mmCIF file of C-alpha atoms in Angstrom:
data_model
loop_
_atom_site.group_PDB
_atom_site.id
_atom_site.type_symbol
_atom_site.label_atom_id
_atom_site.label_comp_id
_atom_site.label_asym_id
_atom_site.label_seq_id
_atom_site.Cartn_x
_atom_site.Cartn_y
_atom_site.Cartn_z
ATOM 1 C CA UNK A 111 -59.983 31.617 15.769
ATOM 2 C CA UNK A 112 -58.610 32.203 12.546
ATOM 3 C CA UNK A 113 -61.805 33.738 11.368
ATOM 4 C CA UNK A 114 -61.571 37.589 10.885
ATOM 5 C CA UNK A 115 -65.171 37.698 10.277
ATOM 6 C CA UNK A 116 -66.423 35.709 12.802
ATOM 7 C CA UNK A 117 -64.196 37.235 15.082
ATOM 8 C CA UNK A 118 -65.457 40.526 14.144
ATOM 9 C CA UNK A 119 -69.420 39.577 15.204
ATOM 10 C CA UNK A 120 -68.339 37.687 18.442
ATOM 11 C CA UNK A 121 -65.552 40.094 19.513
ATOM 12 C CA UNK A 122 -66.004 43.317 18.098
ATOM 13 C CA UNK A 123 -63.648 44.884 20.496
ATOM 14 C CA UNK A 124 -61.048 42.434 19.554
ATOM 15 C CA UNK A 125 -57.743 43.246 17.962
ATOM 16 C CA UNK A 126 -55.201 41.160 15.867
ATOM 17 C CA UNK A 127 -51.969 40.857 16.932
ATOM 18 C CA UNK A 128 -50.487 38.744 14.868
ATOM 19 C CA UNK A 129 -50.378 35.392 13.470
ATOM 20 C CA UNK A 130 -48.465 32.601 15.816
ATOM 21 C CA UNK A 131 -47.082 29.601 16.418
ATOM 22 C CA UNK A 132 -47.946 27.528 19.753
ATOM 23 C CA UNK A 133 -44.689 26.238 20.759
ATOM 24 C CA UNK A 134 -45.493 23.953 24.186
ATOM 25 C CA UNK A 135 -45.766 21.118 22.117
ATOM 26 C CA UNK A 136 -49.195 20.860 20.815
ATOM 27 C CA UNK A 137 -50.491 19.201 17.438
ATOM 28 C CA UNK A 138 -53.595 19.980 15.181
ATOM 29 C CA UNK A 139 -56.330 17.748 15.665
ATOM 30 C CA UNK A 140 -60.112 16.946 14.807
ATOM 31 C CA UNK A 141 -62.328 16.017 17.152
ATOM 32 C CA UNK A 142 -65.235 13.151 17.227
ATOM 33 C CA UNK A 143 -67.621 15.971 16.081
ATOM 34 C CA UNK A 144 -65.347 17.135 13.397
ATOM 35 C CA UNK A 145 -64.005 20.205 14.776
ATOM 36 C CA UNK A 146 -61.182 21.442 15.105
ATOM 37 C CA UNK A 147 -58.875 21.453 18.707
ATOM 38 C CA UNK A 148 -55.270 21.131 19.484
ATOM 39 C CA UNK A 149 -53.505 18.296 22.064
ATOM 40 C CA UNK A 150 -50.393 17.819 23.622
ATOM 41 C CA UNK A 151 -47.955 15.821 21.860
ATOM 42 C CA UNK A 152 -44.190 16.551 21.886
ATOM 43 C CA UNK A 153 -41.938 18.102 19.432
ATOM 44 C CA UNK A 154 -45.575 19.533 17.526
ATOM 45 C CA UNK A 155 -46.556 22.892 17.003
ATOM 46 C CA UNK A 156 -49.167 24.327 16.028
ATOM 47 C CA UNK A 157 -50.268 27.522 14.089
ATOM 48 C CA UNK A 158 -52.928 30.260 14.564
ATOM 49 C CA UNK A 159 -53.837 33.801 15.024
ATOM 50 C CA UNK A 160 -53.014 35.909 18.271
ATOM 51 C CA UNK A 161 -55.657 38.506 19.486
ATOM 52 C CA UNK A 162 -55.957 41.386 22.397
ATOM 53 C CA UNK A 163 -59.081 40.478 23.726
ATOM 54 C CA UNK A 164 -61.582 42.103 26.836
ATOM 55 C CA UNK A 165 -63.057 40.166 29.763
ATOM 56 C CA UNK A 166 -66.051 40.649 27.241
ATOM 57 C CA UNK A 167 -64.449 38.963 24.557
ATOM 58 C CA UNK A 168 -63.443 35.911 26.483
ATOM 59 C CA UNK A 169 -67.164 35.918 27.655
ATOM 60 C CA UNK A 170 -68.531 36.085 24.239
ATOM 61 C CA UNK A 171 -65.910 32.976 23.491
ATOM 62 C CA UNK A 172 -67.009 31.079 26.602
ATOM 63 C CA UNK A 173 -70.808 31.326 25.493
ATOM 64 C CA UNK A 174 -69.859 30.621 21.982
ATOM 65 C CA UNK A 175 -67.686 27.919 22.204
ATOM 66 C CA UNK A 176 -69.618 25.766 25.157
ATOM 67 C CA UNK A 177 -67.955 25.869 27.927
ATOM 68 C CA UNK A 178 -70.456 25.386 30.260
ATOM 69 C CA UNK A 179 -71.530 22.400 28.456
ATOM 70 C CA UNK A 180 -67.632 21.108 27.834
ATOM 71 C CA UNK A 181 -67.884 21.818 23.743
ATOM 72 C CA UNK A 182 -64.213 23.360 24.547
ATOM 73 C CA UNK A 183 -62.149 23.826 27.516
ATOM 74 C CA UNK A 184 -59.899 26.923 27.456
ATOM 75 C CA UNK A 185 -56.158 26.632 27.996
ATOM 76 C CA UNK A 186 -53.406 28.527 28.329
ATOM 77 C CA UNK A 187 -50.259 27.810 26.025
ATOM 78 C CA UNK A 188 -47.463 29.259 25.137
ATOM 79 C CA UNK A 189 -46.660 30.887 21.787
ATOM 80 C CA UNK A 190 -44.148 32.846 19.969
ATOM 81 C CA UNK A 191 -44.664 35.849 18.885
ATOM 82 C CA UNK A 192 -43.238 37.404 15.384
ATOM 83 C CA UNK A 193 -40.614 39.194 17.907
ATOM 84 C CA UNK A 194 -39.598 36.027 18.736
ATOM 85 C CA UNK A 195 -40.600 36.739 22.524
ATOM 86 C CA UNK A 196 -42.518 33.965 23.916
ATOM 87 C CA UNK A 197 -46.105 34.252 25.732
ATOM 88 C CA UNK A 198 -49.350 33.029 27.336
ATOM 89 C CA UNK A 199 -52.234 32.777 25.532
ATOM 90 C CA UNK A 200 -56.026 31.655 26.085
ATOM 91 C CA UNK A 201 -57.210 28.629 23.388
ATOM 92 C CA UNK A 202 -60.209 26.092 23.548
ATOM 93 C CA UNK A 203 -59.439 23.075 22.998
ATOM 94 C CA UNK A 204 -62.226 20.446 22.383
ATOM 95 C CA UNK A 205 -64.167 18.802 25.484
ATOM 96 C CA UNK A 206 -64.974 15.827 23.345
ATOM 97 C CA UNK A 207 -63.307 12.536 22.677
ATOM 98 C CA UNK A 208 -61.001 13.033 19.853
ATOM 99 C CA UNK A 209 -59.280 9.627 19.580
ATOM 100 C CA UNK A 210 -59.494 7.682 16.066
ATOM 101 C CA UNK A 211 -60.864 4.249 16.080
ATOM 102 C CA UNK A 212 -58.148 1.543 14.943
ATOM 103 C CA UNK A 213 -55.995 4.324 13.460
ATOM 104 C CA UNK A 214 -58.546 6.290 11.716
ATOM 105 C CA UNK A 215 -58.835 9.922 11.811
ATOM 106 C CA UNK A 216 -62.124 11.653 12.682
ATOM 107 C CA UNK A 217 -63.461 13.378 9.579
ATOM 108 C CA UNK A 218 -63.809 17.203 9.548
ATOM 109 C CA UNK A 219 -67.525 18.661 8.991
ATOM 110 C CA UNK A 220 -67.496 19.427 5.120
ATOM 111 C CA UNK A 221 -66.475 22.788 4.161
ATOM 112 C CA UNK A 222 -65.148 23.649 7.885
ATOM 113 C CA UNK A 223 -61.113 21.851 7.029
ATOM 114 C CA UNK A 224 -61.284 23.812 4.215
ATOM 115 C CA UNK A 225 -62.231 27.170 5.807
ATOM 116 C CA UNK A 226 -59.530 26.228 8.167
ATOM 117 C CA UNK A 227 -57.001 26.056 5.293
ATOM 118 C CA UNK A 228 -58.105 29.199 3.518
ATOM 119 C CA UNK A 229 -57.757 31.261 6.792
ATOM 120 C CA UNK A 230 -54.229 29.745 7.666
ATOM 121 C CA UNK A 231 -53.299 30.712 4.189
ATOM 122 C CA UNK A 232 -55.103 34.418 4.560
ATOM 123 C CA UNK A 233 -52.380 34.907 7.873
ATOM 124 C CA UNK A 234 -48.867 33.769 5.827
ATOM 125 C CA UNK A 235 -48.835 30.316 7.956
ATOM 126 C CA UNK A 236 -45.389 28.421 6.252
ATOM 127 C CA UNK A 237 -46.578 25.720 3.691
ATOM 128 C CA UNK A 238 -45.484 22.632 5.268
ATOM 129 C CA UNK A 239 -48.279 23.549 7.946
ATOM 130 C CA UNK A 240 -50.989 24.592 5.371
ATOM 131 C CA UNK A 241 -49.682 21.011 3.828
ATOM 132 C CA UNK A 242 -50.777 19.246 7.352
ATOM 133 C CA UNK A 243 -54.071 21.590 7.222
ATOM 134 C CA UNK A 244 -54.919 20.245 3.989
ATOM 135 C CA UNK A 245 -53.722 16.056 4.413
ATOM 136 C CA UNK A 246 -56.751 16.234 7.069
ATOM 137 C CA UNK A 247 -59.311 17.093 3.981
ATOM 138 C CA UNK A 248 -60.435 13.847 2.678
ATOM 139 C CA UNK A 249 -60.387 12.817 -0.820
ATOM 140 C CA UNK A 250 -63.862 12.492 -1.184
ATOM 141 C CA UNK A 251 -64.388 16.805 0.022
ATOM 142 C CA UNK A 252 -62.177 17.358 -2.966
ATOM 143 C CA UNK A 253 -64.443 17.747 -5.986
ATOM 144 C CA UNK A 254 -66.648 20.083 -3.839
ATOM 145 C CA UNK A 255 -63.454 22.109 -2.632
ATOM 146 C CA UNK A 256 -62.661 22.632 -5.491
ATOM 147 C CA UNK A 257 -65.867 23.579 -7.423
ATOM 148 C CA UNK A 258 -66.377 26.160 -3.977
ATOM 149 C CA UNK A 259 -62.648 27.421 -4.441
ATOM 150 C CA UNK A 260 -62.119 27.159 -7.833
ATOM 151 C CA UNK A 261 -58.543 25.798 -7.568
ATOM 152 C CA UNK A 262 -59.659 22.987 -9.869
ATOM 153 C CA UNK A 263 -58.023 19.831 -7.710
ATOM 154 C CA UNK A 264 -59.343 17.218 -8.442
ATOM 155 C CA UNK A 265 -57.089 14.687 -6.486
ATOM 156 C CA UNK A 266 -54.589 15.471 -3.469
ATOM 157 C CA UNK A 267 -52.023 14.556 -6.046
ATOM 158 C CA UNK A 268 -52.553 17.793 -7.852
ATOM 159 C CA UNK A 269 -52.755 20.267 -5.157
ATOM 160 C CA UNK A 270 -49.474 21.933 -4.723
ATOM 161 C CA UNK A 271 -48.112 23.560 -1.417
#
């Protein structure tokens, strides 16, 4: 969870420690509920935001994010810290079908890719990734991203990363 707020009401012991990259080749994704989960796929990475949690916190997370009704599943992967040392970490990644239909993506909720771009921006994620972020927004979100953001795109065209 990207999320500091959110974070802060479902984990209040929680701690950041820093933002991350998951390096054991794993690629953004939305689900078929439009939400957001990560899958295997080589030479992919994906980025995010690395907390200490309690046995608390991961229960909090558990209730939140479904698991007993397979919303998410947690996983471990692997990520690399700003040290450059590598380690494990606990994610959820989505219990739902996320396959596209003859090549189409699954559509994000509205308002929740864009969240997801504005929080990967908050933690200094490199452009090219806040670039894939925002490809998954489509066109027709735009007008109402922008009028919520006030960054004035009006077209993908126009947005600069």
């Amino acid at each position: 969870n990207m999320d500091l707020g959110q974070m802060g009401r479902r984990c209040p012991a929680a701690t950041v420690v820093a933002a991350h990259t998951v390096v054991d080749h794993r690629r953004y994704q939305i689900d078929g509920r439009g939400f957001a989960t990560i899958e295997p796929e080589l030479d992919a990475a994906v980025c995010g935001v690395l907390w200490q949690v309690t046995d608390q916190c991961v229960e909090s997370l558990d209730r939140y994010e479904g698991v007993f009704f397979g919303c998410y599943r947690p996983t471990r992967v692997e990520v690399l810290r700003p040290d450059g040392n590598k380690t494990k970490a606990l994610t959820y990644a989505s219990g739902f079908n996320f396959k596209q239909d003859r090549g189409q993506r699954n559509r994000p909720n509205p308002g929740y890719q864009e969240n997801i771009l504005d929080w990967s921006s908050q933690h200094g994620h490199p452009r090219e990734y806040q670039r894939e972020l925002f490809d998954w927004i489509p066109a027709s979100y735009l007008p109402l991203w922008s009028n919520l953001t006030g960054r004035g795109a009006e077209t993908k065209k126009e947005t600069r990363f």
